[in-house]
CSV table of C-alpha atoms and ligand atoms in Angstrom, one decimal:
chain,number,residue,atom,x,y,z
A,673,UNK,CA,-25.3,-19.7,-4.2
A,674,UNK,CA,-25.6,-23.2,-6.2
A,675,UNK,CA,-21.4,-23.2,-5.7
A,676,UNK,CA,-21.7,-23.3,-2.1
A,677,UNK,CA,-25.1,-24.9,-1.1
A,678,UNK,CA,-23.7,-28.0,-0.1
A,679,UNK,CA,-20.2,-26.8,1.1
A,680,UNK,CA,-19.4,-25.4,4.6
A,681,UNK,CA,-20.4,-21.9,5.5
A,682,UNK,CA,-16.7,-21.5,6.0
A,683,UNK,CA,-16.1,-21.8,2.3
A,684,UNK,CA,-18.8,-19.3,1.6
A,685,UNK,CA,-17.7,-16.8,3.9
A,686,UNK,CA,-13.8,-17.3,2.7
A,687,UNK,CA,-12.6,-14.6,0.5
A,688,UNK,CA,-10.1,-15.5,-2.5
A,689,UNK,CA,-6.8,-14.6,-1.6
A,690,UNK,CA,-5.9,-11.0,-3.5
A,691,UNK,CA,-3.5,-12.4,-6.3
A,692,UNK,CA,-0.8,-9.1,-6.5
A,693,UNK,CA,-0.7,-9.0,-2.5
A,694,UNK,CA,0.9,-12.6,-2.9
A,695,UNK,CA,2.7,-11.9,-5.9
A,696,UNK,CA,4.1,-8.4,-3.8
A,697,UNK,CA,5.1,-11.1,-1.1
A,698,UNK,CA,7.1,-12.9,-3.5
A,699,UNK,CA,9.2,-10.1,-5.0
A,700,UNK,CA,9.5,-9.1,-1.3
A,701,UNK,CA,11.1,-12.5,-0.4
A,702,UNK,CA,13.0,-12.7,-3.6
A,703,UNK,CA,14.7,-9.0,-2.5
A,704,UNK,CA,15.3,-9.6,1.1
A,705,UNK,CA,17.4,-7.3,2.6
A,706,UNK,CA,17.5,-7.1,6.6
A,707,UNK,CA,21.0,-5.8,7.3
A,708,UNK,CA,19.5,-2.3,8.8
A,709,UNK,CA,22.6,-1.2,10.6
A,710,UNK,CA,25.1,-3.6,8.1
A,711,UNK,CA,26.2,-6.5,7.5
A,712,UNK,CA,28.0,-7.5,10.5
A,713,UNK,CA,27.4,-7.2,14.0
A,714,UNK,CA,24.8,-8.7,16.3
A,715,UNK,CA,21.1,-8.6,15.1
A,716,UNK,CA,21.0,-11.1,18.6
A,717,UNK,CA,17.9,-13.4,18.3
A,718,UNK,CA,15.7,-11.5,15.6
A,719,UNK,CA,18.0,-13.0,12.6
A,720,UNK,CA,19.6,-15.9,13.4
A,721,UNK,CA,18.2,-17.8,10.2
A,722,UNK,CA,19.7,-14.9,8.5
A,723,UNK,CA,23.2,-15.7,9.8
A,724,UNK,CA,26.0,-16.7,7.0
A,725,UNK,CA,28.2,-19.3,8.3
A,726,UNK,CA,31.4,-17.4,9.1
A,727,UNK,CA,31.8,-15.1,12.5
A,728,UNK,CA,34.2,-11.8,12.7
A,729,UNK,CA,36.1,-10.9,15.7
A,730,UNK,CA,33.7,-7.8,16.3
A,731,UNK,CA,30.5,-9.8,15.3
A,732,UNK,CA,28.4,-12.0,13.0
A,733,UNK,CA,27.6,-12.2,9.5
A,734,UNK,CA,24.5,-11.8,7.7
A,735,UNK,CA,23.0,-12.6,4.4
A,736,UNK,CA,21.6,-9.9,1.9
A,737,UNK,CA,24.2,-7.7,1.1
A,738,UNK,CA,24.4,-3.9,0.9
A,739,UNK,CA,21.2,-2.3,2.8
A,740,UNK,CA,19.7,-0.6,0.2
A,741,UNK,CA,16.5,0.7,2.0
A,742,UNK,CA,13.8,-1.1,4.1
A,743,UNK,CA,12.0,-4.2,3.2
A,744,UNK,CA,9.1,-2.1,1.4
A,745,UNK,CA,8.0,-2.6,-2.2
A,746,UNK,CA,5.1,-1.7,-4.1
A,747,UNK,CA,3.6,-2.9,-7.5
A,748,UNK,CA,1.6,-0.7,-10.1
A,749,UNK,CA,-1.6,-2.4,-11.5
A,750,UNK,CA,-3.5,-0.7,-14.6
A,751,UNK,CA,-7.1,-0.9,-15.0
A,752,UNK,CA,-7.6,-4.2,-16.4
A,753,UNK,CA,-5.5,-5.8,-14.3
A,754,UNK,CA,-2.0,-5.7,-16.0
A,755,UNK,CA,1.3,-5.4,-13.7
A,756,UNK,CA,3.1,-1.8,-15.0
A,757,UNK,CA,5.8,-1.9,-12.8
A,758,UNK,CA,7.3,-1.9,-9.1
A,759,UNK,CA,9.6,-0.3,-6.9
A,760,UNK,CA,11.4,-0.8,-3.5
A,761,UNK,CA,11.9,2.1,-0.4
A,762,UNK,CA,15.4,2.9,-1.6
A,763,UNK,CA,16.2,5.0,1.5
A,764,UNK,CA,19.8,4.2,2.1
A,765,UNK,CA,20.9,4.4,-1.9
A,766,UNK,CA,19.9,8.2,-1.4
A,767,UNK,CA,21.0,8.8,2.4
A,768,UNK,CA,17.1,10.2,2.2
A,769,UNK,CA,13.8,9.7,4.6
A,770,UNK,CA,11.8,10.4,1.6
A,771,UNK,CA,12.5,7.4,-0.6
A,772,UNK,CA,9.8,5.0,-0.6
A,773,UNK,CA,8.4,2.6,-2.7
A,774,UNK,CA,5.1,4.5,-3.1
A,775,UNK,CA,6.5,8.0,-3.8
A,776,UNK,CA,9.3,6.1,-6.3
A,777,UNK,CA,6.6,4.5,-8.2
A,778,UNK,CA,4.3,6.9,-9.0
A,779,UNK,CA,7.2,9.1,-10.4
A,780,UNK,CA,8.5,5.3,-12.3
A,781,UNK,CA,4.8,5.4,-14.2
A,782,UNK,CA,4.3,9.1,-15.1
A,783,UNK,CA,8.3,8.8,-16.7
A,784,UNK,CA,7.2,5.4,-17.9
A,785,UNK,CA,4.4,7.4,-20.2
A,786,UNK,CA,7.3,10.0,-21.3
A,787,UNK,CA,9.0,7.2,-22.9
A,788,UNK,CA,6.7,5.6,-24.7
A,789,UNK,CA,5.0,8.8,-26.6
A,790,UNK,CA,3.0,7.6,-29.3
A,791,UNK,CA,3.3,10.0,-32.3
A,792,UNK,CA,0.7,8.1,-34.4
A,793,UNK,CA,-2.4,8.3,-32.1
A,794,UNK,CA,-1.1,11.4,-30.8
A,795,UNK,CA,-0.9,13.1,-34.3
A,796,UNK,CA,-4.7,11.9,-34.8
A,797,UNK,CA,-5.2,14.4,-31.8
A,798,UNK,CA,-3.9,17.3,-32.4
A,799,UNK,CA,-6.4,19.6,-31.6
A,800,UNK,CA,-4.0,22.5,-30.9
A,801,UNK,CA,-5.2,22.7,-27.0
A,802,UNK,CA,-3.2,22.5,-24.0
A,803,UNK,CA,0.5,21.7,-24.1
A,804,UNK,CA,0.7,18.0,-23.5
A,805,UNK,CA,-3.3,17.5,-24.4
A,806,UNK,CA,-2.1,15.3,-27.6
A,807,UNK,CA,-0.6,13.3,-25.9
A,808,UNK,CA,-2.4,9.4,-26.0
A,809,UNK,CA,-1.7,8.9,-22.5
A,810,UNK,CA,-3.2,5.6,-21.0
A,811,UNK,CA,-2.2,3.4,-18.9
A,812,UNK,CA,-4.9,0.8,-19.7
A,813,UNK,CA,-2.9,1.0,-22.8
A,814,UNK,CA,0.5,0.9,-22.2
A,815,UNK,CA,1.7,-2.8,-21.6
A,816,UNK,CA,0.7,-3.4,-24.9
A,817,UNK,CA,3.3,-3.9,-27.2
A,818,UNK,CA,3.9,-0.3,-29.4
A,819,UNK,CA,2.5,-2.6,-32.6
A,820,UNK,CA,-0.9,-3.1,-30.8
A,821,UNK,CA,-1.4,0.7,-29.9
A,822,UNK,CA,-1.6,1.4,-33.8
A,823,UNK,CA,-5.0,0.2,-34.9
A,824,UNK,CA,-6.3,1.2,-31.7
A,825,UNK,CA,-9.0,4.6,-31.1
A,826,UNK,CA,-6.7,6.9,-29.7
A,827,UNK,CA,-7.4,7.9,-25.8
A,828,UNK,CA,-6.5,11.4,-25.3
A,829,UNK,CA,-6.1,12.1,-21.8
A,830,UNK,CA,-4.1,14.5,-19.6
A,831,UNK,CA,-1.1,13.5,-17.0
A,832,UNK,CA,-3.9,14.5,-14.4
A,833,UNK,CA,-6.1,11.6,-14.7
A,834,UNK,CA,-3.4,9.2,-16.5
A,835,UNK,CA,-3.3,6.8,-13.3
A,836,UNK,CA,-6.4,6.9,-12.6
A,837,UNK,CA,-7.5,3.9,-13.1
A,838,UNK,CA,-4.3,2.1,-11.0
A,839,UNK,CA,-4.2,0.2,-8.0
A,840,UNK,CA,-0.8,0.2,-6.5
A,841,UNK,CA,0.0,-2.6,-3.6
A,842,UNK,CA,2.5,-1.5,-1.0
A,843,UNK,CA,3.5,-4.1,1.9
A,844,UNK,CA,3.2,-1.4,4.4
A,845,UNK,CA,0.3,1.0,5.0
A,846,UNK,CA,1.4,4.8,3.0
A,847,UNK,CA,3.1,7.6,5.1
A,848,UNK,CA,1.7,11.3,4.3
A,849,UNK,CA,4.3,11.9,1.5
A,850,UNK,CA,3.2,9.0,0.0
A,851,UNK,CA,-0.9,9.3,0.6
A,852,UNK,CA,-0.6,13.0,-1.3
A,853,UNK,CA,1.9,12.2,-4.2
A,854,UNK,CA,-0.7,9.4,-5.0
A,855,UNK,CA,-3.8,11.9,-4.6
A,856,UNK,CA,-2.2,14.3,-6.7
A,857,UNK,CA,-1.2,11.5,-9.4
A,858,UNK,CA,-5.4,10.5,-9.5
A,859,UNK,CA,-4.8,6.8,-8.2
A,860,UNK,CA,-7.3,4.6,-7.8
A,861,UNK,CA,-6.7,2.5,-4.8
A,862,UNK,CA,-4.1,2.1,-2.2
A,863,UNK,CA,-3.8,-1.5,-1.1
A,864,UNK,CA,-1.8,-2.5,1.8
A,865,UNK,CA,-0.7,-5.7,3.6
A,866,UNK,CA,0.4,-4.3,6.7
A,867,UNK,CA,-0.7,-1.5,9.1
A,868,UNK,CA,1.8,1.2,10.3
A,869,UNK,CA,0.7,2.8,13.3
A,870,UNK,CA,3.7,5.2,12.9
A,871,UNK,CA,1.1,6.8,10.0
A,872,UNK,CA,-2.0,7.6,11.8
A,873,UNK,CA,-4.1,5.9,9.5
A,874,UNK,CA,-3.3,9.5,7.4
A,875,UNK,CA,-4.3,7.5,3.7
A,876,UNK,CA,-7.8,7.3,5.5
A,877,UNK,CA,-8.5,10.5,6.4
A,878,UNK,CA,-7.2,11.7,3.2
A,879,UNK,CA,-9.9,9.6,1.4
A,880,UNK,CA,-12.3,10.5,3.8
A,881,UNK,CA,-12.0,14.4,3.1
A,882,UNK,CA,-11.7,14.2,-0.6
A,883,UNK,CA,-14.2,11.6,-1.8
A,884,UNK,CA,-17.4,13.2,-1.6
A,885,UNK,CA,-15.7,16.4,-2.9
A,886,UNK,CA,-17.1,17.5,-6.5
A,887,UNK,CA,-14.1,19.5,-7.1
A,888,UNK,CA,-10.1,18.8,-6.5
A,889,UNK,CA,-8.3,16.3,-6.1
A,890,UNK,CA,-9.5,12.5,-4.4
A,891,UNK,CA,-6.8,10.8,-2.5
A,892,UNK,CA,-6.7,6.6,-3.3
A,893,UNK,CA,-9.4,4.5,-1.4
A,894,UNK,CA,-6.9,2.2,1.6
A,895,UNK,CA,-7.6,-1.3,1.2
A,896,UNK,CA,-6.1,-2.5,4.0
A,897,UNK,CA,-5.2,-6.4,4.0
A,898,UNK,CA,-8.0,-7.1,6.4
A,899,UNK,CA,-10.8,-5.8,4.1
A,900,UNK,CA,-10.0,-8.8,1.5
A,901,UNK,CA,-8.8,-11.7,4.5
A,902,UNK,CA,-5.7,-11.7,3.9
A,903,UNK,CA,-4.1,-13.7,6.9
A,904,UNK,CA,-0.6,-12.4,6.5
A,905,UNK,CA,-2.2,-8.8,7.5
A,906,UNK,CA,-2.8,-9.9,11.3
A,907,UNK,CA,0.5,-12.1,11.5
A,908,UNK,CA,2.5,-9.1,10.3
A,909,UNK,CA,0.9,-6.5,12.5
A,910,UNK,CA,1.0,-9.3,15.6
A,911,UNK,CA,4.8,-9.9,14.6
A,912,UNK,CA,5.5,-6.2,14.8
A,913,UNK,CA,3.8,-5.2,18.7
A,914,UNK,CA,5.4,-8.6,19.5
A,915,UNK,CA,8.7,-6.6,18.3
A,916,UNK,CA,7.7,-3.7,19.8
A,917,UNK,CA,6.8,-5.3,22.9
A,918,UNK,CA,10.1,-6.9,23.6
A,919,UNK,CA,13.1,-5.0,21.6
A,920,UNK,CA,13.4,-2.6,24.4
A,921,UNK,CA,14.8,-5.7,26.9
A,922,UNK,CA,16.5,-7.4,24.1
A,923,UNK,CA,18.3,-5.0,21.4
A,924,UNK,CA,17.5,-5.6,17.8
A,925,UNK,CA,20.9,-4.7,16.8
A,926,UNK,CA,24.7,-4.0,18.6
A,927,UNK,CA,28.6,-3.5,17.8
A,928,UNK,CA,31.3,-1.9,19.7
A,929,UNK,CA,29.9,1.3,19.1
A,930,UNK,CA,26.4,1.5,18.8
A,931,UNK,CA,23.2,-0.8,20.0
A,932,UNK,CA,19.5,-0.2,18.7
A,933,UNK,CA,16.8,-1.6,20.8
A,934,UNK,CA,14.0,1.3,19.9
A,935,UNK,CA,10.8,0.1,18.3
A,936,UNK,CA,10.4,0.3,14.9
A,937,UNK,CA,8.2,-0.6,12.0
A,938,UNK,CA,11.8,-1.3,9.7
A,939,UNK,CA,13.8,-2.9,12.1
A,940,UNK,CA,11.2,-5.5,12.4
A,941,UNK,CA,10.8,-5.7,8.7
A,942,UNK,CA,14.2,-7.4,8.9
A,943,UNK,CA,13.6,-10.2,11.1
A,944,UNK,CA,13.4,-13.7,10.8
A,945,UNK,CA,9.7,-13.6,12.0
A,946,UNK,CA,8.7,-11.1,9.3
A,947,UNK,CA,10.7,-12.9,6.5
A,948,UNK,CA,9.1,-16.1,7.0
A,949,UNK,CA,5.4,-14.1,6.5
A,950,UNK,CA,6.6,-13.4,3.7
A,951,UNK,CA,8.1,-16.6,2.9
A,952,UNK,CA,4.6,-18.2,3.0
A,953,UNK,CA,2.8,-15.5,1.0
A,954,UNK,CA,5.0,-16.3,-1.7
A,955,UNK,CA,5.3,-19.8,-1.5
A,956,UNK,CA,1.4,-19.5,-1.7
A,957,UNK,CA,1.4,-17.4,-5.0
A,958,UNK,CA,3.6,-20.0,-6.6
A,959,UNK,CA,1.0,-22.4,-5.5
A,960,UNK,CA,-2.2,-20.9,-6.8
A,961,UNK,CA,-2.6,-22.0,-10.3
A,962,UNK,CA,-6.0,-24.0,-10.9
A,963,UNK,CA,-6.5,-22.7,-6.9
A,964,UNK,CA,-8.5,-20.0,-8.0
A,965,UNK,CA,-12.1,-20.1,-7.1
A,966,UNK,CA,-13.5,-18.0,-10.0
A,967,UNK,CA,-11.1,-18.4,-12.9
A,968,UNK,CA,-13.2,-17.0,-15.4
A,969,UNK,CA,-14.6,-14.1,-13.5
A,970,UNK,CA,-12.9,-10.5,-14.9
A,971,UNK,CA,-14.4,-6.9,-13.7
A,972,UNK,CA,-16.8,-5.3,-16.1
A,973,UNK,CA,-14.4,-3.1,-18.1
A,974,UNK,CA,-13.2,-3.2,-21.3
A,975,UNK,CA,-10.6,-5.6,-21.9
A,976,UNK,CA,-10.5,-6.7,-18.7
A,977,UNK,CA,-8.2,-9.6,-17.7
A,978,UNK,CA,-10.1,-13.2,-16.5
A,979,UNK,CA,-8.1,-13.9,-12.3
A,980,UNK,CA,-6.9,-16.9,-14.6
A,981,UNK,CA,-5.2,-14.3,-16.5
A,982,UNK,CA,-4.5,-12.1,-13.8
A,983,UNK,CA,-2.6,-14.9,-12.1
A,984,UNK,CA,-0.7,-15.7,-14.9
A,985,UNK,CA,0.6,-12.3,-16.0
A,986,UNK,CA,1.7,-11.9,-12.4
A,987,UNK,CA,3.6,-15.1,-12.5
A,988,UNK,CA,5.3,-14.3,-15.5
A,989,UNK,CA,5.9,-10.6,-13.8
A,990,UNK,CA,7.7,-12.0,-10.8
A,991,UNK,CA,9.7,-14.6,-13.2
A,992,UNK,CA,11.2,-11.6,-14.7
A,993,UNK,CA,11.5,-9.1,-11.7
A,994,UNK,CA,13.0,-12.3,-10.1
A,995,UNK,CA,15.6,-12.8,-13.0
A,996,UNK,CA,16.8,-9.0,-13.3
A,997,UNK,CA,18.3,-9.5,-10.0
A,998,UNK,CA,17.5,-5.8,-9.4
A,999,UNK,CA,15.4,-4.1,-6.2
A,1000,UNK,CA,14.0,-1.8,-9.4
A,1001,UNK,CA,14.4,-1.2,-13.2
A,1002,UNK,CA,15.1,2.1,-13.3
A,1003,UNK,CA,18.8,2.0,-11.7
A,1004,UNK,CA,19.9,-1.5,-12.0
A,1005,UNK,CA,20.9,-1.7,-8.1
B,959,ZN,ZN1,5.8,6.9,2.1
């Protein structure tokens, strides 16, 4: 207690800010797409900010380009606390409901561990099992550069427990497609910044029935936003029953042809309200360095990264997803 004994109780009882639920609110603002139902018409006042300057005779224009899916990303932690990768809902590149970020991910790592097949530490363990048991699949492992993997023990483990020892971060809370592709892939944790009441809190009551289980599989432990203080949890779920509350008197969206005005989760996720969350999350990721209140402190796990490091990997992460100029690395869109 020495830290806080002559601080405020406030300070004591103030969580440290979850550094990859900023750094997801960065690569969320970077990519921010809210042109739902296109690029022109009348989004009325939910995006006026997002308004380019010139007008069409059948409506406005906004900023962001081709709708590629809904504002929904997620990012892919490994056990010690390295970024592996991220993906966005891609919905509307595949005319498909099943798209999203969570789903995409998970199949991103497991073809992530295809490419990179170590033969050296794989030969080492060769024990003429199971197809596929040779393989030195780990993801605590794998953002190591090839080089580093060499002089290393080898870690033979199956596809069945490869992620299981990852955290992925989604912005918004996992649909049932999502909650079982992630209990079948092993993960970890689920953490989420926003609640979708669309979901009926399914991740939960996944967890719930699996994780006292000796046997089967055990669905990823929801972290919802709230758990950890995040503030941009309540101002995005306020934000959305605000939406919800009032985008049946005033449309979110209309042409000639077509108006929507029902409530939903993604239409809201492309309003000015919901950028500007996002907006301040990630202007407060850029602003953590030397903000961190334990620096120094790291999990007790093997090669564990310090938060200092943490934080600084995750900058350099969102440099380069922010560079690439692409919603994920697979398909260069
Ligand atoms: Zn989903």
């Amino acid at each position: 207690l020495a830290k806080y004994w002559n601080g405020p109780v406030s300070e004591f009882a103030t969580l440290q800010p979850v550094v990859i639920s900023l750094c997801l609110m960065g690569l969320l603002s970077r990519y921010w797409n809210g042109n739902k139902f296109g690029e022109t018409g009348d989004y009325g006042t939910w995006r006026t900010k997002q308004e380019l300057g010139a007008s069409l005779p059948n409506g406005k224009v906004y900023e962001g380009g081709n709708y590629l899916g809904h504002n929904i990303a997620a990012i892919a932690v490994d056990g010690v606390g390295r970024v592996i990768d991220y993906e966005f809902n891609h919905n509307n590149v595949f005319d498909s409901s099943v798209e999203h970020a969570e789903s995409r991910l998970v199949r991103r790592l497991f073809a992530l561990s295809q490419v990179y097949d170590n033969w050296e530490t794989a030969a080492a363990n060769v024990t003429g099992g199971a197809r596929g048991a040779a393989r030195p699949m780990s993801l605590a492992r794998y953002a190591k550069p090839p080089v580093a993997l060499t002089a290393e023990p080898a870690v033979v483990r199956g596809y069945s427990t490869l992620l299981s020892a990852v955290t992925i971060y989604t912005s918004l809370e996992s649909c049932a497609q999502c909650s079982g592709i992630m209990t079948l892939a092993s993960v970890e944790n689920i953490v989420y910044l926003q609640w979708d009441q669309g979901e009926f809190l399914v991740g939960n009551l996944m967890y719930n029935a699996t994780h006292s289980a000796s046997e089967g599989f055990t669905s990823p432990r929801p972290i919802s936003g709230d758990e950890f203080g995040l503030s941009y949890y309540d101002q995005l779920n306020d934000g959305n029953d605000e939406f919800t509350a009032n985008v049946t008197s005033n449309p979110f969206y209309r042409d000639g042809t077509y108006t929507s005005s029902t409530p939903s989760v993604t239409s809201y996720l492309c309003t000015d309200g919901a950028m500007e969350i996002y907006q301040s999350g990630s202007a407060e990721f850029l602003g953590l360095e030397g903000t961190l209140q334990y620096p120094e402190w790291a999990p007790p796990v093997d090669g564990a990264l310090t938060n200092a490091q943490a934080l600084s990997r995750a900058h350099a992460f969102l440099s380069y997803a922010s560079a690439i100029g692409n919603r994920g690395t697979p398909h260069r869109i």
